[in-house]
Amino acid sequence: MKSLELKSLTSEYLKSLLSKGGTIATAFVSLLLLSAVNAQDAEPVLNAADTGWILVSTAFVIFMVVGLGFFYGGLVRRKNALNTIMMSFISLGIVSITWAIIGYSFAYGEGHALFGLSLDYLAMRGIGLQFDGIPLILDFAFQGAFAIITAALISGAIVERMRFSAYMFFITIWSVLGYAVMAFWVWGGGLFDFGHHGLFGLNDAIDFAGGTVVHINAAIAALVLASMIGKRKDHGNKAMLPHQVPFTLLGAGILWVGWFGFNGGSAYAADSIAALAMTNTLLAPAAAILAWATLDYVRTGKVTAVGLATAIIVGLVGITPGAGVMSPISAILVGLITAIPCYLFIEWRASSGLDDSLDVFGAHGLGGIVGSLLTGVFVSTNWGGDVNGSATQFMSQLVAVVIAIGYSVVITFIIASVTRLFFPLRAPDSIEDVGLDVAMHGEEAYSDGEGAILIPVGD
C-alpha cells in the first residue's frame, strides 16, 4: 500500500477514535501500532523460500545450455561435434557479459513505455543486494540464463558451415538488440502489454516463460541466418546422419530436467503456480512423445530415438508460453496438438531444399507459435490466468506472434549483414570437407591419441 494512502488512513482512524470518546493515550497507542504496520509494509522483505527456488531454477536453466550442446552435438557428423557443442558453450561467455553491460538494462530498465532501451542498469549500475521478495542480483542472474539459452538455440540451424568468429560476433549483438529488446516487450511492461497500453483493443499477450521471446525469436533468427549463409555443401547430395544419438537423448533429458526451472522458476515464487508450471512441464512433453511415437509408427512401422528426443523438445516448447496459466489436462492437449504440425513440418523439411540443419524452426519456431496460440484458447482464471480463453485473447496471442516474427526477421537480417562486413559468415568448402573441429579449433571430438592434423586456415 502506498505511504500517502497509509497516512490518510491513519489520520481518519484517529479522528474517528477521538470522536467516539477515545482517550489521548488510546489514540497514542493506536498510532504506534499503525506506525509499526506502516513501517512493516514499507520495508522490503526477503522471502527465503522464493529466493531458494529461484536460485535452484537459475542453475537449472544454465544446465540447459549443457543439455542443448549435447542435444545438438549428437545430431551432427563427428567431424563437427566439438564445434557444435562449443556454439552453446560460447554463449555462456558472451551473453553473460552482454547481459551485464547492457542487456538487462534494455530488458528491465524504466525505458520508453513501448520499446525500452533504458540505461538505468548500464554495466549493472544499481543492481546490488537490495531485495523485495528475491534479491535484484538474483533476478539479473535468472533472466540472464534465459538470454544465454536463447542465443545458443540459434546455432542449431547453421551448424557445420558457419565460421565460429562470425557466430561469436553475431550473438554478441543479437543478444542485446534481438533478445533484450523483445524481453522488454514481453516481460518488461513494453509493447506486448496491449491492454495496458490500449493498443488494438486487445488484452495483454500471455507469455508465461518464453514462447515468443525465447523460442519464436530464436527460431526465426536461426531461419534467417541459415538462409543468408546457404545450404551445406553436402545437403541433398549425401546422407548426413547423426554421429552420436545417445548424446542427443542425453541432451534432451537434461533439457527436460532444466525446463522445470525454466517454467517453474517463471512463477517467481515457491507457490502453487510454480507447482502447476512444473506439473504441466511434465505432462505436455509426455503427451508429445505419445503423439510423435504414434505418427512415427504409422508412417514407418518404427519409433525412432531421434524422434523421441525431438518430441520432448516440441512438447516443452509448446507448453512454455502457458505453463502457469492452464490446467494439466489442457497441457496434455497442448502437447498432443503441438506435436502434429511440428512432426509434419520436420518430415517435409527433410526432403526440401531448406537446410535448417537441426530443425530449429520445426521444433522451436513452430512449437512456439502453436503453443502461444493455444495459450489464448486454454488460459483459465481457475488455473493461474488473469483471463479465460476467448477469441479476443487468441487474437492478442496472434498479434504478438506476428510482431515477434516480423521483428526477429528484420533485426536478424540487419545484424547478419553487419557481421559479414567484418567476418565471412560461411566457412569455405575445404573446411566443410575436413570438418570444422580441426580447422577452427585444432581439436577432434574423437582422437586416436596421435594428435590432430592442424590446418592453418583460421576460423
Short mmCIF file of C-alpha atoms in Angstrom, two decimals:
data_model
loop_
_atom_site.label_atom_id
_atom_site.label_comp_id
_atom_site.label_asym_id
_atom_site.label_seq_id
_atom_site.Cartn_x
_atom_site.Cartn_y
_atom_site.Cartn_z
CA MET A 1 0.00 0.00 0.00
CA LYS A 2 1.35 3.45 -0.85
CA SER A 3 2.61 5.61 2.05
CA LEU A 4 0.31 8.52 1.14
CA GLU A 5 -2.70 6.23 1.41
CA LEU A 6 -1.49 4.94 4.78
CA LYS A 7 -1.06 8.47 6.16
CA SER A 8 -4.57 9.35 5.08
CA LEU A 9 -6.00 6.21 6.66
CA THR A 10 -4.09 6.87 9.90
CA SER A 11 -5.43 10.41 10.16
CA GLU A 12 -9.01 9.31 9.50
CA TYR A 13 -8.72 6.49 12.02
CA LEU A 14 -7.50 8.81 14.82
CA LYS A 15 -10.24 11.35 14.15
CA SER A 16 -12.83 8.59 14.33
CA LEU A 17 -11.37 7.19 17.54
CA LEU A 18 -11.32 10.55 19.32
CA SER A 19 -14.81 11.46 18.13
CA LYS A 20 -16.15 8.28 19.71
CA GLY A 21 -14.75 9.15 23.13
CA GLY A 22 -11.37 7.50 22.92
CA THR A 23 -8.64 8.90 25.18
CA ILE A 24 -5.47 10.57 24.01
CA ALA A 25 -3.49 7.63 25.42
CA THR A 26 -5.58 5.14 23.48
CA ALA A 27 -5.10 7.19 20.37
CA PHE A 28 -1.34 7.36 21.02
CA VAL A 29 -1.06 3.58 21.40
CA SER A 30 -3.11 3.08 18.25
CA LEU A 31 -0.82 5.48 16.40
CA LEU A 32 2.23 3.47 17.47
CA LEU A 33 0.63 0.25 16.29
CA LEU A 34 -0.33 1.77 12.95
CA SER A 35 3.18 3.19 12.53
CA ALA A 36 4.61 -0.26 13.09
CA VAL A 37 2.29 -1.68 10.42
CA ASN A 38 3.20 1.14 8.05
CA ALA A 39 6.91 0.53 8.61
CA GLN A 40 6.43 -3.18 8.07
CA ASP A 41 4.58 -2.54 4.79
CA ALA A 42 7.23 -0.09 3.64
CA GLU A 43 10.19 -2.35 4.39
CA PRO A 44 11.13 -4.83 1.63
CA VAL A 45 11.15 -8.39 2.89
CA LEU A 46 13.43 -11.18 1.71
CA ASN A 47 11.38 -14.30 1.05
CA ALA A 48 13.74 -17.17 1.77
CA ALA A 49 11.58 -19.83 0.10
CA ASP A 50 11.15 -17.84 -3.11
CA THR A 51 14.83 -16.91 -3.15
CA GLY A 52 15.87 -20.53 -2.72
CA TRP A 53 13.58 -21.65 -5.53
CA ILE A 54 14.87 -19.01 -7.99
CA LEU A 55 18.47 -19.89 -7.03
CA VAL A 56 17.78 -23.52 -7.97
CA SER A 57 15.85 -22.52 -11.10
CA THR A 58 18.74 -20.35 -12.29
CA ALA A 59 21.12 -23.29 -12.02
CA PHE A 60 18.61 -25.48 -13.87
CA VAL A 61 18.38 -23.04 -16.79
CA ILE A 62 22.18 -22.76 -17.02
CA PHE A 63 22.35 -26.57 -17.05
CA MET A 64 20.02 -26.47 -20.07
CA VAL A 65 22.86 -24.92 -22.09
CA VAL A 66 24.91 -28.05 -21.44
CA GLY A 67 21.94 -30.19 -22.48
CA LEU A 68 21.48 -28.17 -25.65
CA GLY A 69 25.14 -28.65 -26.55
CA PHE A 70 24.81 -32.43 -26.28
CA PHE A 71 21.41 -32.46 -27.99
CA TYR A 72 22.79 -30.57 -30.98
CA GLY A 73 26.24 -32.19 -30.81
CA GLY A 74 24.88 -35.70 -31.21
CA LEU A 75 22.89 -34.77 -34.32
CA VAL A 76 25.82 -33.60 -36.45
CA ARG A 77 28.59 -35.54 -38.14
CA ARG A 78 31.52 -36.45 -35.92
CA LYS A 79 33.90 -34.03 -37.68
CA ASN A 80 31.75 -31.11 -36.44
CA ALA A 81 30.78 -32.36 -32.98
CA LEU A 82 33.08 -30.12 -30.93
CA ASN A 83 32.29 -27.02 -32.97
CA THR A 84 28.58 -27.62 -32.47
CA ILE A 85 28.84 -28.14 -28.71
CA MET A 86 31.09 -25.09 -28.41
CA MET A 87 28.47 -22.89 -30.06
CA SER A 88 26.32 -23.49 -26.98
CA PHE A 89 29.15 -23.09 -24.51
CA ILE A 90 30.47 -19.86 -26.05
CA SER A 91 27.06 -18.32 -25.43
CA LEU A 92 27.69 -18.77 -21.71
CA GLY A 93 30.70 -16.49 -22.02
CA ILE A 94 29.49 -13.90 -24.50
CA VAL A 95 25.87 -13.43 -23.48
CA SER A 96 26.63 -13.34 -19.75
CA ILE A 97 28.80 -10.27 -20.38
CA THR A 98 26.47 -8.52 -22.82
CA TRP A 99 23.64 -9.09 -20.34
CA ALA A 100 25.71 -7.47 -17.57
CA ILE A 101 26.78 -4.50 -19.65
CA ILE A 102 23.54 -3.53 -21.41
CA GLY A 103 21.13 -6.44 -21.95
CA TYR A 104 19.46 -6.43 -18.53
CA SER A 105 19.11 -2.67 -18.66
CA PHE A 106 17.38 -2.79 -22.05
CA ALA A 107 15.08 -5.58 -20.88
CA TYR A 108 14.11 -4.38 -17.39
CA GLY A 109 15.01 -0.73 -17.03
CA GLU A 110 12.42 2.05 -16.93
CA GLY A 111 12.64 2.85 -20.62
CA HIS A 112 10.17 4.04 -23.21
CA ALA A 113 6.74 2.59 -22.46
CA LEU A 114 6.66 0.54 -25.65
CA PHE A 115 10.27 -0.06 -26.68
CA GLY A 116 12.53 0.04 -23.64
CA LEU A 117 16.20 0.81 -24.41
CA SER A 118 16.78 2.06 -20.87
CA LEU A 119 20.25 2.77 -19.49
CA ASP A 120 19.12 2.52 -15.86
CA TYR A 121 21.18 -0.61 -15.21
CA LEU A 122 24.07 0.10 -17.59
CA ALA A 123 27.08 -2.00 -16.56
CA MET A 124 24.99 -3.31 -13.63
CA ARG A 125 24.67 0.13 -12.09
CA GLY A 126 22.04 -0.02 -9.36
CA ILE A 127 21.98 -3.83 -9.26
CA GLY A 128 23.05 -4.92 -5.82
CA LEU A 129 21.94 -6.82 -2.77
CA GLN A 130 18.64 -4.97 -2.40
CA PHE A 131 15.62 -7.20 -2.35
CA ASP A 132 11.85 -7.23 -2.45
CA GLY A 133 10.89 -10.88 -2.21
CA ILE A 134 14.06 -12.02 -4.00
CA PRO A 135 17.35 -10.13 -4.41
CA LEU A 136 17.64 -7.98 -7.53
CA ILE A 137 21.02 -9.58 -8.28
CA LEU A 138 19.26 -12.96 -8.44
CA ASP A 139 16.67 -11.63 -10.88
CA PHE A 140 19.59 -10.46 -13.02
CA ALA A 141 21.14 -13.94 -12.99
CA PHE A 142 17.88 -15.83 -13.60
CA GLN A 143 16.89 -13.68 -16.56
CA GLY A 144 20.45 -13.77 -17.86
CA ALA A 145 20.23 -17.55 -18.06
CA PHE A 146 17.24 -17.15 -20.39
CA ALA A 147 19.23 -14.82 -22.63
CA ILE A 148 22.10 -17.32 -22.81
CA ILE A 149 19.98 -20.31 -23.83
CA THR A 150 18.05 -18.24 -26.39
CA ALA A 151 21.18 -17.16 -28.23
CA ALA A 152 22.54 -20.72 -28.12
CA LEU A 153 19.36 -22.09 -29.73
CA ILE A 154 20.14 -20.24 -32.95
CA SER A 155 23.22 -22.35 -33.62
CA GLY A 156 21.20 -25.45 -34.49
CA ALA A 157 20.24 -24.06 -37.90
CA ILE A 158 23.73 -23.05 -39.04
CA VAL A 159 25.99 -25.81 -37.68
CA GLU A 160 28.60 -27.46 -39.92
CA ARG A 161 29.08 -24.35 -42.06
CA MET A 162 29.20 -21.03 -40.18
CA ARG A 163 32.52 -19.54 -39.15
CA PHE A 164 32.94 -19.56 -35.39
CA SER A 165 34.25 -15.97 -35.30
CA ALA A 166 31.23 -14.74 -37.25
CA TYR A 167 28.89 -16.62 -34.92
CA MET A 168 30.55 -15.04 -31.87
CA PHE A 169 30.21 -11.56 -33.33
CA PHE A 170 26.59 -12.18 -34.35
CA ILE A 171 25.31 -13.39 -30.96
CA THR A 172 27.13 -10.55 -29.21
CA ILE A 173 24.93 -8.01 -30.99
CA TRP A 174 21.81 -10.19 -31.29
CA SER A 175 21.67 -10.95 -27.57
CA VAL A 176 21.14 -7.22 -26.98
CA LEU A 177 19.11 -6.00 -29.95
CA GLY A 178 17.37 -9.27 -30.77
CA TYR A 179 16.74 -10.75 -27.33
CA ALA A 180 16.81 -7.97 -24.73
CA VAL A 181 14.53 -5.65 -26.69
CA MET A 182 11.89 -8.35 -27.13
CA ALA A 183 12.26 -9.38 -23.48
CA PHE A 184 11.19 -5.85 -22.56
CA TRP A 185 8.21 -6.10 -24.90
CA VAL A 186 7.12 -9.38 -23.31
CA TRP A 187 8.11 -9.11 -19.62
CA GLY A 188 9.24 -5.54 -19.00
CA GLY A 189 5.89 -3.81 -19.49
CA GLY A 190 6.51 -2.98 -23.13
CA LEU A 191 4.75 -3.43 -26.42
CA PHE A 192 3.05 -6.78 -25.76
CA ASP A 193 1.04 -5.36 -22.85
CA PHE A 194 -1.59 -4.47 -25.43
CA GLY A 195 -4.41 -3.98 -22.94
CA HIS A 196 -2.32 -1.86 -20.57
CA HIS A 197 -1.27 0.48 -23.37
CA GLY A 198 -4.68 0.46 -25.04
CA LEU A 199 -3.31 -0.99 -28.27
CA PHE A 200 -5.53 -2.58 -30.92
CA GLY A 201 -8.36 -3.10 -28.42
CA LEU A 202 -6.71 -6.34 -27.29
CA ASN A 203 -5.84 -7.99 -23.98
CA ASP A 204 -2.24 -8.24 -22.82
CA ALA A 205 -0.46 -11.06 -24.65
CA ILE A 206 0.40 -14.01 -22.38
CA ASP A 207 3.89 -15.49 -22.40
CA PHE A 208 4.48 -17.21 -19.08
CA ALA A 209 8.04 -18.42 -19.72
CA GLY A 210 9.18 -17.51 -23.23
CA GLY A 211 7.17 -18.83 -26.17
CA THR A 212 7.68 -15.61 -28.13
CA VAL A 213 10.79 -14.03 -26.66
CA VAL A 214 12.80 -17.26 -26.49
CA HIS A 215 11.55 -19.87 -28.94
CA ILE A 216 9.88 -17.96 -31.78
CA ASN A 217 12.50 -15.23 -31.60
CA ALA A 218 15.47 -17.63 -31.72
CA ALA A 219 13.92 -19.91 -34.35
CA ILE A 220 13.13 -17.09 -36.77
CA ALA A 221 16.61 -15.67 -36.28
CA ALA A 222 18.04 -19.14 -36.99
CA LEU A 223 15.97 -19.47 -40.16
CA VAL A 224 17.03 -16.05 -41.48
CA LEU A 225 20.68 -16.69 -40.69
CA ALA A 226 20.61 -20.14 -42.32
CA SER A 227 19.05 -18.66 -45.46
CA MET A 228 21.72 -15.96 -45.65
CA ILE A 229 24.56 -18.45 -45.21
CA GLY A 230 23.17 -21.03 -47.60
CA LYS A 231 22.95 -24.81 -47.59
CA ARG A 232 25.73 -27.12 -46.51
CA LYS A 233 27.91 -28.35 -49.36
CA ASP A 234 26.64 -31.93 -48.99
CA HIS A 235 22.99 -31.06 -48.39
CA GLY A 236 20.80 -33.07 -50.73
CA ASN A 237 23.79 -34.94 -52.15
CA LYS A 238 24.60 -37.43 -49.42
CA ALA A 239 23.15 -38.61 -46.14
CA MET A 240 24.30 -36.51 -43.18
CA LEU A 241 23.40 -38.79 -40.30
CA PRO A 242 23.70 -38.10 -36.55
CA HIS A 243 27.03 -39.39 -35.29
CA GLN A 244 26.01 -39.99 -31.67
CA VAL A 245 22.31 -40.48 -30.98
CA PRO A 246 22.87 -41.28 -27.25
CA PHE A 247 24.29 -37.75 -26.91
CA THR A 248 21.07 -36.40 -28.35
CA LEU A 249 18.93 -38.41 -25.93
CA LEU A 250 21.14 -37.33 -23.04
CA GLY A 251 20.79 -33.71 -24.13
CA ALA A 252 17.02 -34.00 -24.41
CA GLY A 253 16.85 -35.48 -20.92
CA ILE A 254 18.99 -32.69 -19.45
CA LEU A 255 16.85 -30.10 -21.23
CA TRP A 256 13.68 -31.62 -19.78
CA VAL A 257 15.08 -31.54 -16.25
CA GLY A 258 16.33 -27.98 -16.75
CA TRP A 259 12.97 -26.91 -18.13
CA PHE A 260 11.37 -27.47 -14.72
CA GLY A 261 13.43 -24.48 -13.59
CA PHE A 262 12.78 -22.63 -16.83
CA ASN A 263 8.98 -22.85 -16.48
CA GLY A 264 8.64 -23.39 -12.73
CA GLY A 265 11.02 -20.54 -11.92
CA SER A 266 8.99 -18.19 -14.08
CA ALA A 267 6.33 -18.21 -11.35
CA TYR A 268 8.87 -16.19 -9.34
CA ALA A 269 7.69 -17.84 -6.15
CA ALA A 270 7.74 -21.22 -4.43
CA ASP A 271 3.98 -21.44 -4.66
CA SER A 272 1.07 -23.24 -6.29
CA ILE A 273 1.70 -21.58 -9.69
CA ALA A 274 5.24 -22.97 -9.71
CA ALA A 275 3.80 -26.39 -8.85
CA LEU A 276 1.30 -26.06 -11.70
CA ALA A 277 4.01 -25.00 -14.15
CA MET A 278 6.19 -27.95 -13.19
CA THR A 279 3.29 -30.40 -13.49
CA ASN A 280 2.43 -29.06 -16.95
CA THR A 281 6.12 -29.28 -17.87
CA LEU A 282 5.92 -32.99 -17.08
CA LEU A 283 2.66 -33.69 -18.90
CA ALA A 284 2.95 -31.75 -22.17
CA PRO A 285 6.20 -33.43 -23.35
CA ALA A 286 4.83 -36.81 -22.27
CA ALA A 287 1.79 -36.24 -24.49
CA ALA A 288 4.03 -35.07 -27.33
CA ILE A 289 6.07 -38.28 -27.04
CA LEU A 290 2.92 -40.37 -27.43
CA ALA A 291 1.71 -38.36 -30.41
CA TRP A 292 5.13 -38.44 -32.09
CA ALA A 293 5.63 -42.16 -31.48
CA THR A 294 2.20 -42.87 -32.94
CA LEU A 295 2.91 -40.79 -36.05
CA ASP A 296 6.32 -42.44 -36.44
CA TYR A 297 4.87 -45.92 -36.10
CA VAL A 298 2.01 -45.29 -38.53
CA ARG A 299 4.37 -43.79 -41.11
CA THR A 300 7.37 -46.16 -40.85
CA GLY A 301 6.45 -49.00 -38.50
CA LYS A 302 9.26 -47.88 -36.15
CA VAL A 303 9.65 -45.44 -33.25
CA THR A 304 12.99 -43.64 -33.56
CA ALA A 305 15.22 -42.35 -30.79
CA VAL A 306 15.84 -39.04 -32.58
CA GLY A 307 12.08 -38.69 -32.99
CA LEU A 308 11.50 -39.29 -29.29
CA ALA A 309 14.16 -36.70 -28.35
CA THR A 310 12.63 -34.20 -30.76
CA ALA A 311 9.15 -34.85 -29.35
CA ILE A 312 10.38 -33.99 -25.86
CA ILE A 313 11.63 -30.61 -27.09
CA VAL A 314 8.45 -29.91 -29.07
CA GLY A 315 6.25 -30.65 -26.04
CA LEU A 316 8.40 -28.47 -23.79
CA VAL A 317 8.34 -25.58 -26.24
CA GLY A 318 4.58 -25.89 -26.74
CA ILE A 319 3.76 -25.62 -23.04
CA THR A 320 6.26 -22.85 -22.24
CA PRO A 321 4.01 -19.83 -23.00
CA GLY A 322 1.12 -21.16 -20.94
CA ALA A 323 2.73 -23.38 -18.31
CA GLY A 324 1.42 -21.43 -15.32
CA VAL A 325 -1.99 -20.36 -16.65
CA MET A 326 -3.76 -23.53 -17.78
CA SER A 327 -4.96 -26.84 -16.34
CA PRO A 328 -2.93 -30.06 -16.53
CA ILE A 329 -5.50 -31.58 -18.90
CA SER A 330 -5.07 -28.56 -21.16
CA ALA A 331 -1.30 -29.09 -21.01
CA ILE A 332 -1.76 -32.64 -22.26
CA LEU A 333 -3.85 -31.33 -25.15
CA VAL A 334 -1.16 -28.73 -25.93
CA GLY A 335 1.48 -31.48 -26.12
CA LEU A 336 -0.68 -33.66 -28.36
CA ILE A 337 -1.72 -30.84 -30.69
CA THR A 338 1.71 -29.17 -30.96
CA ALA A 339 3.39 -32.45 -31.94
CA ILE A 340 1.33 -32.89 -35.10
CA PRO A 341 2.27 -29.78 -37.15
CA CYS A 342 5.87 -29.96 -35.90
CA TYR A 343 6.17 -33.61 -37.00
CA LEU A 344 4.68 -32.91 -40.41
CA PHE A 345 6.87 -29.85 -40.98
CA ILE A 346 10.08 -31.65 -39.99
CA GLU A 347 9.24 -34.54 -42.30
CA TRP A 348 8.65 -32.09 -45.14
CA ARG A 349 11.81 -30.10 -44.35
CA ALA A 350 13.98 -33.23 -44.63
CA SER A 351 13.06 -33.62 -48.28
CA SER A 352 13.07 -29.91 -49.14
CA GLY A 353 15.84 -27.51 -50.10
CA LEU A 354 15.67 -25.78 -46.71
CA ASP A 355 18.81 -26.51 -44.70
CA ASP A 356 17.74 -25.73 -41.16
CA SER A 357 20.33 -28.26 -40.04
CA LEU A 358 18.82 -29.43 -36.74
CA ASP A 359 15.21 -28.28 -37.27
CA VAL A 360 15.29 -25.26 -35.02
CA PHE A 361 12.25 -23.76 -36.71
CA GLY A 362 10.36 -27.05 -36.89
CA ALA A 363 10.75 -27.66 -33.15
CA HIS A 364 11.15 -24.24 -31.52
CA GLY A 365 9.59 -21.88 -34.04
CA LEU A 366 6.51 -23.82 -34.99
CA GLY A 367 6.20 -25.26 -31.48
CA GLY A 368 6.37 -21.76 -30.02
CA ILE A 369 3.78 -20.44 -32.46
CA VAL A 370 1.30 -23.25 -31.80
CA GLY A 371 1.87 -23.10 -28.04
CA SER A 372 1.40 -19.34 -27.94
CA LEU A 373 -1.86 -19.52 -29.88
CA LEU A 374 -3.17 -22.41 -27.79
CA THR A 375 -2.46 -20.39 -24.66
CA GLY A 376 -5.13 -17.97 -25.86
CA VAL A 377 -7.55 -20.91 -26.01
CA PHE A 378 -6.71 -22.76 -22.78
CA VAL A 379 -5.77 -19.96 -20.34
CA SER A 380 -8.03 -20.17 -17.29
CA THR A 381 -8.67 -18.00 -14.25
CA ASN A 382 -9.14 -21.21 -12.28
CA TRP A 383 -5.54 -22.18 -13.09
CA GLY A 384 -3.48 -19.03 -12.56
CA GLY A 385 -4.58 -16.94 -15.53
CA ASP A 386 -5.88 -13.38 -15.35
CA VAL A 387 -8.40 -14.12 -18.10
CA ASN A 388 -10.16 -17.09 -19.62
CA GLY A 389 -9.57 -18.36 -23.12
CA SER A 390 -11.50 -16.35 -25.70
CA ALA A 391 -11.45 -15.11 -29.28
CA THR A 392 -10.05 -11.79 -28.02
CA GLN A 393 -7.23 -13.49 -26.14
CA PHE A 394 -6.47 -15.71 -29.13
CA MET A 395 -6.22 -12.59 -31.31
CA SER A 396 -3.89 -10.98 -28.75
CA GLN A 397 -1.66 -14.04 -28.95
CA LEU A 398 -1.75 -14.00 -32.75
CA VAL A 399 -0.76 -10.34 -32.95
CA ALA A 400 2.12 -10.95 -30.53
CA VAL A 401 3.33 -13.90 -32.63
CA VAL A 402 3.22 -11.84 -35.84
CA ILE A 403 5.12 -8.95 -34.24
CA ALA A 404 7.73 -11.32 -32.79
CA ILE A 405 8.28 -12.95 -36.19
CA GLY A 406 8.48 -9.63 -38.02
CA TYR A 407 10.92 -8.07 -35.59
CA SER A 408 13.16 -11.13 -35.47
CA VAL A 409 13.34 -11.27 -39.29
CA VAL A 410 14.30 -7.62 -39.62
CA ILE A 411 16.79 -7.35 -36.74
CA THR A 412 18.49 -10.65 -37.61
CA PHE A 413 18.93 -9.63 -41.25
CA ILE A 414 20.46 -6.31 -40.18
CA ILE A 415 22.82 -7.87 -37.62
CA ALA A 416 23.92 -10.64 -40.01
CA SER A 417 24.53 -8.06 -42.74
CA VAL A 418 26.70 -6.03 -40.36
CA THR A 419 28.51 -9.19 -39.24
CA ARG A 420 29.60 -10.10 -42.76
CA LEU A 421 31.16 -6.68 -43.18
CA PHE A 422 33.75 -7.86 -40.66
CA PHE A 423 33.72 -11.67 -40.95
CA PRO A 424 32.72 -14.02 -43.76
CA LEU A 425 29.65 -15.85 -42.48
CA ARG A 426 30.38 -19.15 -44.17
CA ALA A 427 33.33 -21.49 -43.93
CA PRO A 428 34.87 -22.39 -47.32
CA ASP A 429 34.24 -25.78 -48.91
CA SER A 430 37.70 -27.03 -47.93
CA ILE A 431 36.88 -26.54 -44.25
CA GLU A 432 33.47 -28.15 -44.62
CA ASP A 433 35.16 -31.17 -46.17
CA VAL A 434 37.65 -31.71 -43.35
CA GLY A 435 35.26 -30.62 -40.61
CA LEU A 436 35.04 -27.50 -38.51
CA ASP A 437 36.53 -29.12 -35.39
CA VAL A 438 40.07 -29.45 -36.68
CA ALA A 439 40.02 -26.41 -38.96
CA MET A 440 38.60 -23.90 -36.48
CA HIS A 441 39.60 -25.31 -33.10
CA GLY A 442 42.61 -27.53 -33.72
CA GLU A 443 40.92 -30.38 -31.88
CA GLU A 444 38.93 -33.53 -32.59
CA ALA A 445 36.00 -34.93 -30.67
CA TYR A 446 37.35 -38.44 -31.19
CA SER A 447 41.09 -38.87 -31.44
CA ASP A 448 43.31 -41.94 -31.72
CA GLY A 449 45.76 -40.31 -29.34
CA GLU A 450 48.25 -39.42 -32.04
CA GLY A 451 47.12 -35.81 -32.21
CA ALA A 452 45.10 -33.86 -34.77
CA ILE A 453 46.46 -32.54 -38.00
CA LEU A 454 46.25 -28.76 -37.74
CA ILE A 455 45.19 -26.86 -40.84
CA PRO A 456 46.34 -23.22 -40.76
CA VAL A 457 43.19 -21.69 -42.20
CA GLY A 458 41.92 -19.78 -39.15
CA ASP A 459 38.30 -19.79 -38.17
#
